[in-house]
């Protein structure tokens, strides 16, 4: 009987630890909720990019068909396709960052010692954060100047300011993602 008491005590302690860990695992941490929120916004923005890409393909196909079949091309194709390409590029940035499909030199960083890797990751995240902050700031400033001057496309006179505002808005999640990465790189090493 004396031998069974310590083993049963270990079993009870293990069960209690399992219950506690499952309770903790069922409650998402603030960092996990933050990341899920960033992923939701990035996915939503990515769907905007997908829609713009499909619209760009559709307008190009319609232009080709109308010029070949009806002998009358659509005049706004170049302007609209250019603006849609801009939407595709801008609104897919944050999802690309989260999916880790952007350019990285990970094969070098993984060979560094843990401390150097952590320092490099923090530095890299901060430089990327500064870069996207600069893009957001300058895109808003440029959009405002385009709005004041009433700048538009050459052939169809489509206003350019909304697209510059779109670039600025589309890069805001990238700023938040790199801020998140810089903060959590100080706690853990990727």
Coordinates of N, CA and C in Angstrom, one line a residue:
X1 N 0.8 -1.2 0.0 CA 0.0 0.0 0.0 C 0.9 1.3 0.0
X2 N 2.0 1.2 0.7 CA 2.9 2.4 0.8 C 3.5 2.7 -0.6
X3 N 3.7 1.7 -1.4 CA 4.3 2.0 -2.7 C 3.3 2.6 -3.7
X4 N 2.0 2.3 -3.6 CA 1.0 2.8 -4.5 C 0.6 4.2 -4.2
X5 N 0.8 4.7 -3.0 CA 0.4 6.1 -2.6 C 1.2 7.1 -3.4
X6 N 2.6 7.0 -3.5 CA 3.3 8.0 -4.3 C 2.9 7.9 -5.8
X7 N 2.7 6.7 -6.4 CA 2.4 6.6 -7.8 C 1.0 7.2 -8.0
X8 N 0.0 6.9 -7.1 CA -1.3 7.5 -7.3 C -1.3 9.0 -7.1
X9 N -0.4 9.5 -6.3 CA -0.2 10.9 -6.1 C 0.3 11.6 -7.4
X10 N 1.2 10.9 -8.1 CA 1.8 11.4 -9.3 C 0.7 11.4 -10.4
X11 N -0.1 10.3 -10.4 CA -1.2 10.2 -11.4 C -2.2 11.4 -11.2
X12 N -2.6 11.6 -9.9 CA -3.5 12.7 -9.6 C -2.9 14.1 -10.0
X13 N -1.6 14.3 -9.7 CA -0.9 15.5 -10.1 C -0.9 15.7 -11.6
X14 N -0.6 14.6 -12.3 CA -0.6 14.6 -13.8 C -1.9 15.0 -14.3
X15 N -3.0 14.4 -13.8 CA -4.3 14.7 -14.3 C -4.7 16.1 -14.0
X16 N -4.3 16.6 -12.8 CA -4.6 18.0 -12.5 C -3.9 19.0 -13.5
X17 N -2.6 18.6 -13.8 CA -1.8 19.4 -14.7 C -2.4 19.4 -16.1
X18 N -2.9 18.2 -16.5 CA -3.6 18.1 -17.8 C -4.8 19.0 -17.9
X19 N -5.6 18.9 -16.8 CA -6.8 19.8 -16.8 C -6.5 21.2 -16.9
X20 N -5.5 21.6 -16.1 CA -5.1 23.0 -16.1 C -4.6 23.5 -17.5
X21 N -3.7 22.6 -18.1 CA -3.2 23.0 -19.4 C -4.3 23.0 -20.4
X22 N -5.3 22.1 -20.4 CA -6.4 22.2 -21.3 C -7.2 23.4 -21.1
X23 N -7.4 23.8 -19.8 CA -8.2 25.1 -19.5 C -7.4 26.3 -20.1
X24 N -6.1 26.3 -19.9 CA -5.3 27.4 -20.4 C -5.3 27.4 -21.9
X25 N -5.2 26.3 -22.5 CA -5.2 26.2 -24.0 C -6.5 26.6 -24.6
X26 N -7.6 26.4 -23.9 CA -8.9 26.8 -24.4 C -9.2 28.3 -24.4
X27 N -8.4 29.0 -23.6 CA -8.5 30.4 -23.5 C -7.4 31.0 -24.4
X28 N -7.7 31.6 -25.5 CA -6.6 32.1 -26.3 C -5.9 33.3 -25.6
X29 N -4.6 33.3 -25.8 CA -3.8 34.4 -25.1 C -4.0 35.7 -26.0
X30 N -3.7 36.8 -25.4 CA -3.8 38.1 -26.0 C -3.0 38.1 -27.3
X31 N -1.8 37.6 -27.3 CA -1.0 37.6 -28.5 C -1.6 36.7 -29.6
X32 N -2.2 35.6 -29.2 CA -2.9 34.8 -30.2 C -4.1 35.5 -30.8
X33 N -4.8 36.2 -30.0 CA -6.0 36.9 -30.5 C -5.5 38.1 -31.4
X34 N -4.4 38.8 -31.0 CA -3.9 39.8 -31.9 C -3.5 39.3 -33.2
X35 N -2.8 38.2 -33.2 CA -2.4 37.6 -34.5 C -3.6 37.1 -35.3
X36 N -4.6 36.5 -34.7 CA -5.8 36.1 -35.4 C -6.5 37.3 -36.0
X37 N -6.5 38.4 -35.3 CA -7.1 39.7 -35.8 C -6.4 40.2 -37.0
X38 N -5.1 40.2 -36.9 CA -4.2 40.6 -38.1 C -4.4 39.7 -39.3
X39 N -4.6 38.4 -39.0 CA -4.8 37.4 -40.1 C -6.2 37.6 -40.7
X40 N -7.2 38.0 -39.9 CA -8.5 38.2 -40.5 C -8.5 39.5 -41.4
X41 N -7.9 40.5 -40.9 CA -7.8 41.8 -41.7 C -7.0 41.5 -43.0
X42 N -5.9 40.8 -42.8 CA -5.0 40.5 -44.0 C -5.8 39.6 -45.0
X43 N -6.5 38.7 -44.5 CA -7.3 37.8 -45.4 C -8.4 38.6 -46.2
X44 N -9.0 39.5 -45.4 CA -10.0 40.4 -46.1 C -9.4 41.3 -47.1
X45 N -8.3 41.8 -46.8 CA -7.6 42.7 -47.8 C -7.1 41.8 -49.0
X46 N -6.7 40.6 -48.7 CA -6.3 39.7 -49.8 C -7.5 39.4 -50.7
X47 N -8.7 39.3 -50.2 CA -9.8 39.0 -51.0 C -10.1 40.2 -51.9
X48 N -9.8 41.4 -51.4 CA -10.0 42.6 -52.3 C -9.0 42.5 -53.4
X49 N -7.8 42.1 -53.1 CA -6.7 41.9 -54.2 C -7.2 40.9 -55.2
X50 N -7.7 39.8 -54.7 CA -8.2 38.7 -55.6 C -9.3 39.2 -56.5
X51 N -10.3 40.0 -55.9 CA -11.3 40.6 -56.7 C -10.8 41.5 -57.8
X52 N -9.8 42.3 -57.4 CA -9.2 43.2 -58.4 C -8.5 42.5 -59.5
X53 N -7.8 41.4 -59.2 CA -7.2 40.6 -60.2 C -8.2 39.9 -61.1
X54 N -9.3 39.4 -60.6 CA -10.3 38.8 -61.5 C -10.9 39.9 -62.3
X55 N -11.2 41.1 -61.8 CA -11.7 42.2 -62.6 C -10.7 42.6 -63.7
X56 N -9.4 42.6 -63.4 CA -8.4 43.0 -64.4 C -8.4 41.9 -65.5
X57 N -8.5 40.6 -65.1 CA -8.5 39.6 -66.2 C -9.8 39.7 -67.0
X58 N -10.9 40.0 -66.4 CA -12.2 40.1 -67.1 C -12.1 41.3 -68.1
X59 N -11.6 42.4 -67.6 CA -11.6 43.6 -68.5 C -10.7 43.4 -69.7
X60 N -9.6 42.7 -69.5 CA -8.6 42.4 -70.6 C -9.2 41.4 -71.6
X61 N -9.9 40.4 -71.0 CA -10.6 39.4 -71.9 C -11.7 40.1 -72.8
X62 N -12.5 40.9 -72.1 CA -13.5 41.6 -72.8 C -12.9 42.6 -73.9
X63 N -11.8 43.2 -73.5 CA -11.2 44.1 -74.5 C -10.7 43.3 -75.7
X64 N -10.1 42.2 -75.5 CA -9.6 41.4 -76.6 C -10.7 40.9 -77.4
X65 N -11.8 40.4 -76.8 CA -12.9 39.8 -77.5 C -13.6 40.9 -78.3
X66 N -13.8 42.1 -77.7 CA -14.5 43.2 -78.4 C -13.6 43.7 -79.5
X67 N -12.3 43.7 -79.4 CA -11.5 44.2 -80.5 C -11.4 43.2 -81.6
X68 N -11.4 41.9 -81.3 CA -11.3 40.9 -82.4 C -12.7 40.6 -83.0
X69 N -13.7 40.5 -82.2 CA -15.1 40.2 -82.7 C -15.8 41.4 -83.3
X70 N -15.9 42.4 -82.5 CA -16.7 43.6 -82.8 C -15.8 44.7 -83.5
X71 N -14.5 44.5 -83.6 CA -13.6 45.4 -84.2 C -13.7 46.8 -83.5
X72 N -13.9 46.8 -82.2 CA -14.1 48.0 -81.4 C -13.5 47.8 -80.0
X73 N -12.3 48.1 -79.7 CA -11.7 47.8 -78.4 C -12.3 48.8 -77.3
X74 N -12.2 48.3 -76.1 CA -12.6 49.1 -74.9 C -11.6 50.2 -74.7
X75 N -11.9 51.4 -74.6 CA -10.9 52.5 -74.5 C -10.3 52.6 -73.1
X76 N -11.0 52.2 -72.1 CA -10.5 52.5 -70.7 C -9.7 51.3 -70.2
X77 N -9.4 50.3 -71.0 CA -8.7 49.1 -70.6 C -7.3 49.4 -69.9
X78 N -6.5 50.2 -70.5 CA -5.2 50.5 -70.0 C -5.3 51.2 -68.6
X79 N -6.1 52.2 -68.5 CA -6.2 52.9 -67.2 C -6.8 52.0 -66.1
X80 N -7.9 51.3 -66.5 CA -8.5 50.5 -65.4 C -7.6 49.3 -65.1
X81 N -6.9 48.7 -66.0 CA -6.0 47.6 -65.7 C -4.8 48.0 -64.8
X82 N -4.4 49.2 -65.1 CA -3.2 49.8 -64.3 C -3.7 50.0 -62.9
X83 N -4.8 50.6 -62.7 CA -5.3 50.9 -61.3 C -5.7 49.6 -60.6
X84 N -6.2 48.6 -61.3 CA -6.5 47.3 -60.7 C -5.2 46.6 -60.3
X85 N -4.2 46.7 -61.1 CA -2.9 46.1 -60.8 C -2.3 46.7 -59.5
X86 N -2.5 48.0 -59.4 CA -2.1 48.7 -58.2 C -2.8 48.2 -56.9
X87 N -4.1 47.9 -57.1 CA -4.9 47.4 -56.0 C -4.4 46.0 -55.6
X88 N -4.2 45.2 -56.6 CA -3.7 43.8 -56.4 C -2.4 43.8 -55.6
X89 N -1.4 44.7 -56.0 CA -0.1 44.7 -55.4 C -0.3 45.2 -53.9
X90 N -1.0 46.3 -53.7 CA -1.1 46.9 -52.4 C -1.9 46.1 -51.4
X91 N -3.0 45.5 -51.8 CA -3.9 44.8 -50.9 C -3.4 43.4 -50.6
X92 N -2.5 42.9 -51.3 CA -2.0 41.5 -51.1 C -0.7 41.5 -50.2
X93 N -0.2 42.7 -49.9 CA 1.1 42.8 -49.1 C 1.0 42.1 -47.8
X94 N 0.0 42.5 -47.0 CA -0.1 42.0 -45.6 C -0.3 40.5 -45.6
X95 N -1.1 39.9 -46.4 CA -1.2 38.4 -46.5 C 0.1 37.8 -46.9
X96 N 0.8 38.4 -47.8 CA 2.1 37.8 -48.2 C 3.1 37.8 -47.1
X97 N 3.1 38.8 -46.3 CA 4.0 38.9 -45.1 C 3.6 37.8 -44.1
X98 N 2.3 37.7 -43.8 CA 1.9 36.6 -42.8 C 2.2 35.2 -43.4
X99 N 2.0 35.0 -44.6 CA 2.3 33.7 -45.2 C 3.8 33.5 -45.4
X100 N 4.6 34.5 -45.1 CA 6.1 34.4 -45.2 C 6.5 34.0 -46.6
X101 N 5.8 34.7 -47.6 CA 6.1 34.5 -49.0 C 6.9 35.7 -49.6
X102 N 7.4 36.6 -48.7 CA 8.2 37.7 -49.2 C 9.7 37.2 -49.1
X103 N 10.5 38.1 -49.6 CA 12.0 37.8 -49.7 C 12.6 37.8 -48.3
X104 N 13.2 36.7 -47.9 CA 14.0 36.7 -46.7 C 15.3 35.9 -46.9
X105 N 16.2 36.2 -46.0 CA 17.5 35.4 -46.1 C 17.5 34.5 -44.9
X106 N 16.5 33.7 -44.8 CA 16.4 32.8 -43.6 C 17.5 31.7 -43.6
X107 N 17.9 31.3 -44.7 CA 19.0 30.3 -44.7 C 20.3 30.7 -44.0
X108 N 20.5 32.0 -44.0 CA 21.7 32.6 -43.3 C 21.3 32.7 -41.8
X109 N 20.2 33.3 -41.6 CA 19.8 33.6 -40.2 C 19.7 32.4 -39.3
X110 N 19.2 31.3 -39.9 CA 19.0 30.0 -39.1 C 20.3 29.5 -38.7
X111 N 21.4 29.8 -39.3 CA 22.8 29.3 -39.0 C 23.4 30.2 -37.9
X112 N 22.8 31.3 -37.5 CA 23.4 32.2 -36.5 C 23.1 31.6 -35.1
X113 N 23.9 32.0 -34.1 CA 23.6 31.6 -32.7 C 22.3 32.2 -32.3
X114 N 21.7 31.7 -31.3 CA 20.3 32.1 -30.8 C 20.3 33.6 -30.5
X115 N 21.3 34.2 -29.8 CA 21.3 35.6 -29.5 C 21.4 36.5 -30.7
X116 N 22.3 36.1 -31.6 CA 22.5 36.9 -32.9 C 21.2 36.8 -33.7
X117 N 20.6 35.6 -33.8 CA 19.4 35.4 -34.5 C 18.2 36.3 -34.0
X118 N 18.1 36.4 -32.7 CA 17.1 37.2 -32.0 C 17.4 38.7 -32.3
X119 N 18.6 39.1 -32.2 CA 19.0 40.5 -32.6 C 18.7 40.8 -34.0
X120 N 19.0 39.9 -34.9 CA 18.8 40.1 -36.3 C 17.3 40.2 -36.6
X121 N 16.5 39.3 -36.0 CA 15.1 39.3 -36.3 C 14.4 40.6 -35.8
X122 N 14.8 41.1 -34.6 CA 14.3 42.3 -34.1 C 14.7 43.5 -35.0
X123 N 16.0 43.5 -35.4 CA 16.4 44.6 -36.3 C 15.7 44.6 -37.6
X124 N 15.5 43.4 -38.2 CA 14.8 43.2 -39.4 C 13.3 43.7 -39.3
X125 N 12.7 43.3 -38.2 CA 11.3 43.7 -38.0 C 11.2 45.2 -37.9
X126 N 12.1 45.8 -37.1 CA 12.1 47.3 -36.9 C 12.3 48.0 -38.2
X127 N 13.2 47.5 -39.0 CA 13.5 48.2 -40.3 C 12.3 48.1 -41.2
X128 N 11.7 46.9 -41.3 CA 10.5 46.7 -42.1 C 9.3 47.5 -41.6
X129 N 9.2 47.6 -40.3 CA 8.2 48.5 -39.7 C 8.4 50.0 -40.1
X130 N 9.6 50.4 -40.0 CA 9.9 51.8 -40.4 C 9.6 52.0 -41.9
X131 N 10.0 51.0 -42.7 CA 9.7 51.1 -44.2 C 8.2 51.3 -44.4
X132 N 7.4 50.4 -43.8 CA 6.0 50.5 -44.1 C 5.3 51.7 -43.5
X133 N 5.9 52.2 -42.3 CA 5.4 53.4 -41.8 C 5.6 54.6 -42.7
X134 N 6.8 54.6 -43.3 CA 7.2 55.6 -44.3 C 6.2 55.5 -45.5
X135 N 5.9 54.3 -46.0 CA 5.0 54.1 -47.1 C 3.6 54.7 -46.8
X136 N 3.1 54.4 -45.6 CA 1.8 54.8 -45.2 C 1.8 56.4 -45.1
X137 N 2.8 56.9 -44.5 CA 2.8 58.4 -44.3 C 2.9 59.1 -45.6
X138 N 3.8 58.6 -46.5 CA 4.0 59.3 -47.8 C 2.8 59.0 -48.7
X139 N 2.2 57.9 -48.6 CA 1.1 57.6 -49.5 C -0.1 58.5 -49.1
X140 N -0.3 58.7 -47.8 CA -1.4 59.6 -47.4 C -1.1 61.1 -47.9
X141 N 0.2 61.5 -47.7 CA 0.6 62.8 -48.1 C 0.4 63.0 -49.6
X142 N 0.8 62.0 -50.4 CA 0.7 62.0 -51.8 C -0.8 62.0 -52.3
X143 N -1.6 61.2 -51.6 CA -3.0 61.1 -51.9 C -3.7 62.5 -51.7
X144 N -3.3 63.1 -50.6 CA -3.9 64.4 -50.3 C -3.5 65.4 -51.3
X145 N -2.2 65.4 -51.8 CA -1.8 66.4 -52.8 C -2.6 66.1 -54.1
X146 N -2.8 64.8 -54.5 CA -3.5 64.4 -55.7 C -5.0 64.9 -55.6
X147 N -5.5 64.8 -54.4 CA -6.9 65.2 -54.1 C -7.0 66.7 -54.3
X148 N -6.0 67.4 -53.8 CA -6.1 68.9 -53.9 C -5.9 69.4 -55.3
X149 N -5.1 68.7 -56.0 CA -4.8 69.2 -57.4 C -5.9 68.6 -58.4
X150 N -6.6 67.5 -58.0 CA -7.6 66.9 -58.9 C -6.9 66.1 -59.9
X151 N -5.8 65.5 -59.7 CA -5.0 64.7 -60.7 C -5.8 63.5 -61.1
X152 N -5.8 63.2 -62.4 CA -6.5 62.0 -62.9 C -5.7 61.4 -64.0
X153 N -6.2 60.2 -64.4 CA -5.5 59.4 -65.5 C -5.6 60.2 -66.8
X154 N -4.7 59.9 -67.7 CA -4.6 60.7 -68.9 C -5.8 60.4 -69.9
X155 N -6.1 59.2 -70.1 CA -7.1 58.9 -71.1 C -8.6 59.0 -70.6
X156 N -8.8 58.4 -69.5 CA -10.2 58.3 -69.0 C -10.6 59.3 -67.9
X157 N -9.6 60.0 -67.4 CA -9.8 61.0 -66.3 C -10.3 60.4 -65.1
X158 N -9.8 59.2 -64.7 CA -10.2 58.6 -63.5 C -9.4 59.2 -62.4
X159 N -10.0 59.7 -61.3 CA -9.3 60.3 -60.2 C -8.2 59.3 -59.6
X160 N -7.0 59.9 -59.3 CA -6.0 59.0 -58.8 C -5.9 59.0 -57.3
X161 N -6.4 60.0 -56.6 CA -6.3 60.1 -55.2 C -6.9 58.9 -54.4
X162 N -8.1 58.3 -54.8 CA -8.6 57.2 -54.1 C -7.6 56.0 -54.1
X163 N -6.9 55.8 -55.2 CA -5.9 54.7 -55.3 C -4.7 54.9 -54.4
X164 N -4.3 56.2 -54.3 CA -3.2 56.5 -53.4 C -3.6 56.3 -51.9
X165 N -4.8 56.7 -51.6 CA -5.4 56.4 -50.3 C -5.5 54.9 -50.0
X166 N -5.8 54.2 -51.1 CA -5.9 52.7 -51.0 C -4.6 52.1 -50.6
X167 N -3.5 52.6 -51.2 CA -2.2 52.1 -50.9 C -1.8 52.3 -49.5
X168 N -2.1 53.5 -49.0 CA -1.8 53.8 -47.6 C -2.6 52.9 -46.6
X169 N -3.9 52.7 -46.9 CA -4.7 51.9 -46.1 C -4.3 50.4 -46.1
X170 N -4.0 50.0 -47.3 CA -3.5 48.6 -47.5 C -2.2 48.3 -46.8
X171 N -1.4 49.3 -46.5 CA -0.1 49.0 -45.9 C -0.2 49.1 -44.3
X172 N -1.3 49.6 -43.8 CA -1.5 49.7 -42.4 C -1.4 48.3 -41.7
X173 N -2.0 47.3 -42.2 CA -1.8 46.0 -41.6 C -0.4 45.5 -41.6
X174 N 0.4 45.8 -42.6 CA 1.8 45.5 -42.7 C 2.5 46.2 -41.5
X175 N 2.2 47.4 -41.2 CA 2.8 48.1 -40.1 C 2.5 47.4 -38.8
X176 N 1.2 47.0 -38.6 CA 0.8 46.3 -37.4 C 1.5 44.9 -37.3
X177 N 1.6 44.2 -38.4 CA 2.3 42.9 -38.4 C 3.7 43.0 -38.0
X178 N 4.4 44.0 -38.6 CA 5.9 44.1 -38.2 C 6.0 44.7 -36.8
X179 N 5.1 45.5 -36.3 CA 5.1 45.9 -34.9 C 4.9 44.7 -34.0
X180 N 4.0 43.8 -34.3 CA 3.7 42.6 -33.6 C 4.9 41.7 -33.6
X181 N 5.6 41.5 -34.8 CA 6.7 40.7 -34.9 C 7.9 41.2 -34.1
X182 N 8.1 42.6 -34.1 CA 9.2 43.2 -33.4 C 9.0 43.0 -31.9
X183 N 7.8 43.1 -31.4 CA 7.5 43.0 -30.0 C 7.7 41.5 -29.6
X184 N 7.2 40.6 -30.3 CA 7.3 39.2 -29.9 C 8.6 38.6 -30.3
X185 N 9.4 39.2 -31.1 CA 10.8 38.7 -31.3 C 11.6 39.1 -30.1
X186 N 11.3 40.1 -29.3 CA 12.0 40.3 -28.1 C 11.8 39.3 -27.1
X187 N 10.7 38.6 -27.2 CA 10.3 37.5 -26.2 C 10.8 36.1 -26.6
X188 N 10.8 35.9 -27.9 CA 11.1 34.6 -28.5 C 11.9 34.7 -29.7
X189 N 12.5 33.6 -30.1 CA 13.3 33.6 -31.3 C 12.6 32.8 -32.4
X190 N 12.4 33.4 -33.6 CA 11.8 32.7 -34.7 C 12.8 31.7 -35.3

